[in-house]
Amino acid sequence: MPTYQAPLRDFQFILDEMLNIYEQQHLEGFEQVDADLVDAIFQGMADFATKIMLPLNSSGDAQGCKIEDGQVTTPQGFQQAYKQFVEDGWATLTCDPEYGGQGLPEVVGTFVTEIQAATNMAFAMYPGLTHGAYSAIHAHGSAKLKRKYLPKLVSGEWTGTMNLTESHAGTDLALLRTKAEPCGEDVFAISGEKIFISSGDHDLAENIIHLVLARLPGAPSGVKGISLFAVPKFWVNEDGSLGENTGVQASALEHKMGIHGNSTCVMVFDGAKGELVGEAHQGLRAMFTMMNQARLGVGMQGLAQSDISYQNALAYAQDRLQGRALSGVQQPKLVADPILVHGDVRRMLLAQKSFNEGARALVGQQALWIDQAERHQDKALRQQASLLAALFTPVVKGFITDQGFKACVDAQQVFGGHGYVHEWGMEQFVRDARIAMIYEGTNGVQALDLVGRKIMGDQGAALMTWAEQAKQFIEESRTEPQMEKYSQTLIKNLGDLEKATQYLAKHAPSKPDVLGSASMAYMQLLGITSLTLMWARMAKLALRALASQTQEHDFYQSKLKTADFYMSYWAIQTRGLVVQIESSAEQICEYDAALF
Amino acid sequence: MPTYQAPLRDFQFILDEMLNIYEQQHLEGFEQVDADLVDAIFQGMADFATKIMLPLNSSGDAQGCKIEDGQVTTPQGFQQAYKQFVEDGWATLTCDPEYGGQGLPEVVGTFVTEIQAATNMAFAMYPGLTHGAYSAIHAHGSAKLKRKYLPKLVSGEWTGTMNLTESHAGTDLALLRTKAEPCGEDVFAISGEKIFISSGDHDLAENIIHLVLARLPGAPSGVKGISLFAVPKFWVNEDGSLGENTGVQASALEHKMGIHGNSTCVMVFDGAKGELVGEAHQGLRAMFTMMNQARLGVGMQGLAQSDISYQNALAYAQDRLQGRALSGVQQPKLVADPILVHGDVRRMLLAQKSFNEGARALVGQQALWIDQAERHQDKALRQQASLLAALFTPVVKGFITDQGFKACVDAQQVFGGHGYVHEWGMEQFVRDARIAMIYEGTNGVQALDLVGRKIMGDQGAALMTWAEQAKQFIEESRTEPQMEKYSQTLIKNLGDLEKATQYLAKHAPSKPDVLGSASMAYMQLLGITSLTLMWARMAKLALRALASQTQEHDFYQSKLKTADFYMSYWAIQTRGLVVQIESSAEQICEYDAALF
């Protein structure tokens, strides 16, 4: 059975030492945030997650959800755990105090969700989707809708879902067919079938609020004719009491590779009663405004699964005795050396560790940008943060879930044959982590969003803004000779990024398809380069701490050595990615479809 | 439900045009092999596999095996299919005619197993393990043992297993504890527990012959004290009739990530009666002599799963309509373009196609080396082939299963959300392919075998032999100007390989652990370089065919363009691997274990 230690010290390092969040008093909502409060929240979540959520991860996977007469039941223990989750107020953290939330910033909330997604990703998706529905109604709903739905979504007494996909319309929402017909004052009858609906139906809450994309009569075709509706499972009367089922039902559970504890449903809307959220035909735009946050959440799943995989692989490598070190016996009293002595085991573990800690720093930075974009008093800084958050949204989602999955596969590999059987839990991490590369926009879609909208769409303005920050960091580090090597690596990475960007700028006008064929390598390039900056920043902090204090020597020494490993293993990969783009992107577009 | 087309034309291309196997009359057993016979065998296997094995792949995965009172039952349909498999003689192809086999060369047999492993990997493992047991007894058993066991193993009426792993002894067989006590003339009582035993017990055959590693009384400790025994499930009397259970039983089924249709068992030997195979204490050596063949079989599983994944992903990409090409609408009459227009989908598919066809050529070459090592009339050539087969054994197993798994993951990605649900079958390929990176020696063990035994162990002699062949090919291609670019790429790859080898030679004497930390990158480097040679050879054949004939233009054009893609996407990766070794290998060894 896997174990888990929430990386609380790393959270402190990122929030306090790297991002200085307790000095961001100019951010609305940060006033009452202090280190004691935040540490207590993390500790509380860590306790809850390791005691309640983690033990249900494997059993939830084995049992899965069941459906009978359109009513879904979750695995044993989920009901009780969810009840406790709600009672302890875990659903409310980052929500608006006006509706019962605690108003905490995203940068705190994001690490709370890391703990949840690490210990039980399938379970964490119930509050996760609820938060998405909360955000949609909060951002776009009328005052009436907000009063009706938000308090119970904030508390977690009701849960939420996002109903976008139809069997013929996944990535391409322009094709969706679900209809909405007016059927009374501000009420619409929704008809259609949606697939892959996470937390679609279950037995955890007394009501479920489905956010549904559908077309109004006479709506323009394509994405400009899509509206967003709130369709509750049970109608909510004026007095707050629950009425009848509105006409929505789960018709089946999807049979999935993983996340078995989450009830992924086929949902049938049979003239189901719902209300419009926001303006007619503006549904897709409404969904898009929540995308940064939702994709951050999925990127976090990739990191979370990678981290719990790493923790268990490391423990196994320290414990499992097989063979001897090539350099000679390390543990003569034991029948064999622990497999941590073997070079390829170390390589896999260091690749995971350096990726995880770098990605965690990037995720923290991204969450802070999202907070700043919403809450910063300075409009110019707000706009800049918004630009950077938009730029890094596909990187956080696509790059982190891709590499996070690979890390889970490597961690499984450390276990040898034991990694392939359920008992040790490692193969579940691989199966669960796999979905994060697919949902909330496949990683191919992320890569295309990056090169298309985020890079070419603004002629590289956002990228230049970010690169300027990196260059400023290099400039500020000149006085510290030990920083020279990190700065040099960062300069090389930025140079490679520039080359790749120039390649796109040069070829895209005449051959737009090049953008697609270069997109994945480009996303990796920006991902690796951004982690190089994160590691350079962390190395700088570690160097200072090691020079000025004697406490926690191992923590800072580990940071410094892991930064060095990152530079020598990950950062060197940018050159190859540029070469790949330059040598293969055109060929990929031009390959004759008949010759596949 | 996935579909499959056996790549019969590609088999012909490799066997006839590239390897010229029908001109290898100096190889014993090849005399009666002609193209008509071989094509008929492939066609027959393709028919059987697509009609009988493929339909049982998904249902076998869903049902899995069951155990009751120590008796395992296989999924519905497996019994009937296996009966047919035996009746049609598919088990006998490459076996010794003296025991009822057809004596076909490995180079033919290997592509027969590709078809099996593609359509139903779990099912194919029953005859696959049987072949391993056949080979062990054939190579090391006494005349009496051979007479007793081989005819029924060759026909497939009985099946076989390999019992190596114990829970504390996986990679490190020195630690194994299973005991063998003499208990009569040439009979031993075997006691111990073995885990992860593929095809350990089942209902497909009337008897199962377990090959078991165990220690005799007073045996030296470590690997020098391990002997190999044949323990039948039911004792075989002098007259060939079956007696009682010898004392071996499956105590449990392993609960695995995939290959559910294969009965992976925990086996308990409770004083089970068995006979010694080969000399006492020479058991590990006996196992090692079959390793090239067994690891070729596992490498083939990686390729086979990758190929069926590719075939289905391509079909889906041609069929699935979502979005429009960046360069403008391609199919104005359809609601959207097929997703094959999108650059990243094409990138994934081309990466798979170019890998698969290159790997298939390498596997063919490797199988021919194994044949030549066993059957060539010229002793010097036999030795050279043996050297090359040993060198490429870890590459075929480790590199092909690693990349084959990644290809399955990419193919699943092409399907978006549909890739994550059972219904389309893509996620099963990922789960099934995953084991090939682990069993028959983890890929980390393969990489270490490569750099340790195969490269440093003979001071690079085998590698130089192979590199000479590559250089000779370059030399012979000088007269063909169109070959220049392929030769140039190959020269670059060989240069990178040389740099990496020099790095190992320089650092290993003082820091042996460097071998381990550089091993995986080195294995990839040799894998990619060897496929560059394969693709250069195939490009040469395609160029000639395109110049001299008008038939099958698309087939040869596809080969040529795929070779070009390989050069621009895969072959360019060797530089980055050398940089990785040079910059990170020492750090990996020196990273303080306390700082993980």
PDB file of N, CA, C and O in Angstrom, chain A residues 178-208:
ATOM      1  N   THR A 178     -26.527  19.346 -28.655  1.00  0.00           N
ATOM      2  CA  THR A 178     -27.504  19.434 -27.568  1.00  0.00           C
ATOM      3  C   THR A 178     -28.305  20.735 -27.695  1.00  0.00           C
ATOM      4  O   THR A 178     -27.741  21.792 -27.956  1.00  0.00           O
ATOM      5  N   LYS A 179     -29.625  20.609 -27.518  1.00  0.00           N
ATOM      6  CA  LYS A 179     -30.520  21.748 -27.760  1.00  0.00           C
ATOM      7  C   LYS A 179     -31.117  22.290 -26.470  1.00  0.00           C
ATOM      8  O   LYS A 179     -31.346  21.550 -25.526  1.00  0.00           O
ATOM      9  N   ALA A 180     -31.403  23.577 -26.495  1.00  0.00           N
ATOM     10  CA  ALA A 180     -32.104  24.217 -25.370  1.00  0.00           C
ATOM     11  C   ALA A 180     -33.309  24.959 -25.929  1.00  0.00           C
ATOM     12  O   ALA A 180     -33.156  25.834 -26.784  1.00  0.00           O
ATOM     13  N   GLU A 181     -34.498  24.589 -25.465  1.00  0.00           N
ATOM     14  CA  GLU A 181     -35.730  25.242 -25.930  1.00  0.00           C
ATOM     15  C   GLU A 181     -36.337  26.031 -24.771  1.00  0.00           C
ATOM     16  O   GLU A 181     -36.500  25.480 -23.678  1.00  0.00           O
ATOM     17  N   PRO A 182     -36.724  27.283 -25.005  1.00  0.00           N
ATOM     18  CA  PRO A 182     -37.386  28.039 -23.932  1.00  0.00           C
ATOM     19  C   PRO A 182     -38.670  27.308 -23.516  1.00  0.00           C
ATOM     20  O   PRO A 182     -39.398  26.809 -24.377  1.00  0.00           O
ATOM     21  N   CYS A 183     -38.928  27.234 -22.208  1.00  0.00           N
ATOM     22  CA  CYS A 183     -40.146  26.538 -21.774  1.00  0.00           C
ATOM     23  C   CYS A 183     -40.714  27.194 -20.524  1.00  0.00           C
ATOM     24  O   CYS A 183     -41.160  26.518 -19.604  1.00  0.00           O
ATOM     25  N   GLY A 184     -40.661  28.501 -20.493  1.00  0.00           N
ATOM     26  CA  GLY A 184     -41.178  29.215 -19.327  1.00  0.00           C
ATOM     27  C   GLY A 184     -40.256  30.382 -19.038  1.00  0.00           C
ATOM     28  O   GLY A 184     -39.224  30.546 -19.702  1.00  0.00           O
ATOM     29  N   GLU A 185     -40.610  31.162 -18.046  1.00  0.00           N
ATOM     30  CA  GLU A 185     -39.825  32.346 -17.742  1.00  0.00           C
ATOM     31  C   GLU A 185     -38.418  31.953 -17.284  1.00  0.00           C
ATOM     32  O   GLU A 185     -38.275  31.315 -16.237  1.00  0.00           O
ATOM     33  N   ASP A 186     -37.438  32.328 -18.063  1.00  0.00           N
ATOM     34  CA  ASP A 186     -36.034  32.043 -17.733  1.00  0.00           C
ATOM     35  C   ASP A 186     -35.735  30.552 -17.583  1.00  0.00           C
ATOM     36  O   ASP A 186     -34.711  30.186 -17.011  1.00  0.00           O
ATOM     37  N   VAL A 187     -36.602  29.718 -18.071  1.00  0.00           N
ATOM     38  CA  VAL A 187     -36.361  28.276 -17.968  1.00  0.00           C
ATOM     39  C   VAL A 187     -36.269  27.677 -19.373  1.00  0.00           C
ATOM     40  O   VAL A 187     -37.002  28.081 -20.280  1.00  0.00           O
ATOM     41  N   PHE A 188     -35.362  26.738 -19.531  1.00  0.00           N
ATOM     42  CA  PHE A 188     -35.134  26.102 -20.827  1.00  0.00           C
ATOM     43  C   PHE A 188     -35.166  24.590 -20.666  1.00  0.00           C
ATOM     44  O   PHE A 188     -34.785  24.065 -19.618  1.00  0.00           O
ATOM     45  N   ALA A 189     -35.605  23.920 -21.709  1.00  0.00           N
ATOM     46  CA  ALA A 189     -35.604  22.458 -21.710  1.00  0.00           C
ATOM     47  C   ALA A 189     -34.396  21.999 -22.529  1.00  0.00           C
ATOM     48  O   ALA A 189     -34.308  22.283 -23.722  1.00  0.00           O
ATOM     49  N   ILE A 190     -33.491  21.287 -21.868  1.00  0.00           N
ATOM     50  CA  ILE A 190     -32.243  20.861 -22.513  1.00  0.00           C
ATOM     51  C   ILE A 190     -32.379  19.408 -22.956  1.00  0.00           C
ATOM     52  O   ILE A 190     -32.774  18.556 -22.162  1.00  0.00           O
ATOM     53  N   SER A 191     -32.012  19.147 -24.220  1.00  0.00           N
ATOM     54  CA  SER A 191     -32.109  17.778 -24.736  1.00  0.00           C
ATOM     55  C   SER A 191     -30.846  17.405 -25.499  1.00  0.00           C
ATOM     56  O   SER A 191     -30.418  18.134 -26.395  1.00  0.00           O
ATOM     57  N   GLY A 192     -30.297  16.270 -25.131  1.00  0.00           N
ATOM     58  CA  GLY A 192     -29.102  15.805 -25.812  1.00  0.00           C
ATOM     59  C   GLY A 192     -28.345  14.806 -24.952  1.00  0.00           C
ATOM     60  O   GLY A 192     -28.757  14.508 -23.825  1.00  0.00           O
ATOM     61  N   GLU A 193     -27.281  14.270 -25.505  1.00  0.00           N
ATOM     62  CA  GLU A 193     -26.482  13.299 -24.760  1.00  0.00           C
ATOM     63  C   GLU A 193     -25.037  13.774 -24.649  1.00  0.00           C
ATOM     64  O   GLU A 193     -24.438  14.193 -25.628  1.00  0.00           O
ATOM     65  N   LYS A 194     -24.509  13.721 -23.453  1.00  0.00           N
ATOM     66  CA  LYS A 194     -23.127  14.132 -23.207  1.00  0.00           C
ATOM     67  C   LYS A 194     -22.337  12.924 -22.723  1.00  0.00           C
ATOM     68  O   LYS A 194     -22.865  12.087 -21.965  1.00  0.00           O
ATOM     69  N   ILE A 195     -21.076  12.843 -23.110  1.00  0.00           N
ATOM     70  CA  ILE A 195     -20.259  11.697 -22.673  1.00  0.00           C
ATOM     71  C   ILE A 195     -19.045  12.189 -21.881  1.00  0.00           C
ATOM     72  O   ILE A 195     -18.721  13.365 -21.914  1.00  0.00           O
ATOM     73  N   PHE A 196     -18.414  11.252 -21.215  1.00  0.00           N
ATOM     74  CA  PHE A 196     -17.194  11.526 -20.425  1.00  0.00           C
ATOM     75  C   PHE A 196     -17.441  12.573 -19.343  1.00  0.00           C
ATOM     76  O   PHE A 196     -16.579  13.422 -19.097  1.00  0.00           O
ATOM     77  N   ILE A 197     -18.599  12.532 -18.681  1.00  0.00           N
ATOM     78  CA  ILE A 197     -18.910  13.563 -17.684  1.00  0.00           C
ATOM     79  C   ILE A 197     -18.414  13.119 -16.299  1.00  0.00           C
ATOM     80  O   ILE A 197     -19.038  12.281 -15.640  1.00  0.00           O
ATOM     81  N   SER A 198     -17.321  13.727 -15.875  1.00  0.00           N
ATOM     82  CA  SER A 198     -16.720  13.394 -14.575  1.00  0.00           C
ATOM     83  C   SER A 198     -17.687  13.756 -13.457  1.00  0.00           C
ATOM     84  O   SER A 198     -18.317  14.813 -13.502  1.00  0.00           O
ATOM     85  N   SER A 199     -17.810  12.894 -12.462  1.00  0.00           N
ATOM     86  CA  SER A 199     -18.693  13.106 -11.305  1.00  0.00           C
ATOM     87  C   SER A 199     -20.141  13.321 -11.742  1.00  0.00           C
ATOM     88  O   SER A 199     -20.912  13.978 -11.033  1.00  0.00           O
ATOM     89  N   GLY A 200     -20.505  12.767 -12.883  1.00  0.00           N
ATOM     90  CA  GLY A 200     -21.807  13.020 -13.512  1.00  0.00           C
ATOM     91  C   GLY A 200     -22.987  12.694 -12.624  1.00  0.00           C
ATOM     92  O   GLY A 200     -23.955  13.445 -12.550  1.00  0.00           O
ATOM     93  N   ASP A 201     -22.929  11.550 -11.969  1.00  0.00           N
ATOM     94  CA  ASP A 201     -23.949  11.224 -10.982  1.00  0.00           C
ATOM     95  C   ASP A 201     -23.255  10.421  -9.877  1.00  0.00           C
ATOM     96  O   ASP A 201     -22.223   9.787 -10.115  1.00  0.00           O
ATOM     97  N   HIS A 202     -23.810  10.481  -8.688  1.00  0.00           N
ATOM     98  CA  HIS A 202     -23.187   9.792  -7.553  1.00  0.00           C
ATOM     99  C   HIS A 202     -24.098   9.912  -6.334  1.00  0.00           C
ATOM    100  O   HIS A 202     -25.191  10.497  -6.424  1.00  0.00           O
ATOM    101  N   ASP A 203     -23.622   9.370  -5.217  1.00  0.00           N
ATOM    102  CA  ASP A 203     -24.422   9.346  -4.001  1.00  0.00           C
ATOM    103  C   ASP A 203     -23.790  10.177  -2.884  1.00  0.00           C
ATOM    104  O   ASP A 203     -24.029   9.942  -1.710  1.00  0.00           O
ATOM    105  N   LEU A 204     -22.966  11.152  -3.264  1.00  0.00           N
ATOM    106  CA  LEU A 204     -22.244  11.921  -2.252  1.00  0.00           C
ATOM    107  C   LEU A 204     -22.998  13.168  -1.800  1.00  0.00           C
ATOM    108  O   LEU A 204     -22.726  13.688  -0.723  1.00  0.00           O
ATOM    109  N   ALA A 205     -23.891  13.666  -2.640  1.00  0.00           N
ATOM    110  CA  ALA A 205     -24.525  14.958  -2.344  1.00  0.00           C
ATOM    111  C   ALA A 205     -26.005  14.881  -2.691  1.00  0.00           C
ATOM    112  O   ALA A 205     -26.411  14.080  -3.532  1.00  0.00           O
ATOM    113  N   GLU A 206     -26.791  15.739  -2.067  1.00  0.00           N
ATOM    114  CA  GLU A 206     -28.240  15.668  -2.303  1.00  0.00           C
ATOM    115  C   GLU A 206     -28.655  16.290  -3.639  1.00  0.00           C
ATOM    116  O   GLU A 206     -29.740  16.033  -4.129  1.00  0.00           O
ATOM    117  N   ASN A 207     -27.752  17.107  -4.208  1.00  0.00           N
ATOM    118  CA  ASN A 207     -28.065  17.662  -5.523  1.00  0.00           C
ATOM    119  C   ASN A 207     -26.778  17.832  -6.322  1.00  0.00           C
ATOM    120  O   ASN A 207     -25.695  17.968  -5.744  1.00  0.00           O
ATOM    121  N   ILE A 208     -26.939  17.803  -7.628  1.00  0.00           N
ATOM    122  CA  ILE A 208     -25.793  17.963  -8.533  1.00  0.00           C
ATOM    123  C   ILE A 208     -26.164  19.034  -9.552  1.00  0.00           C
ATOM    124  O   ILE A 208     -27.220  18.949 -10.193  1.00  0.00           O
TER     125      ILE A 208
END
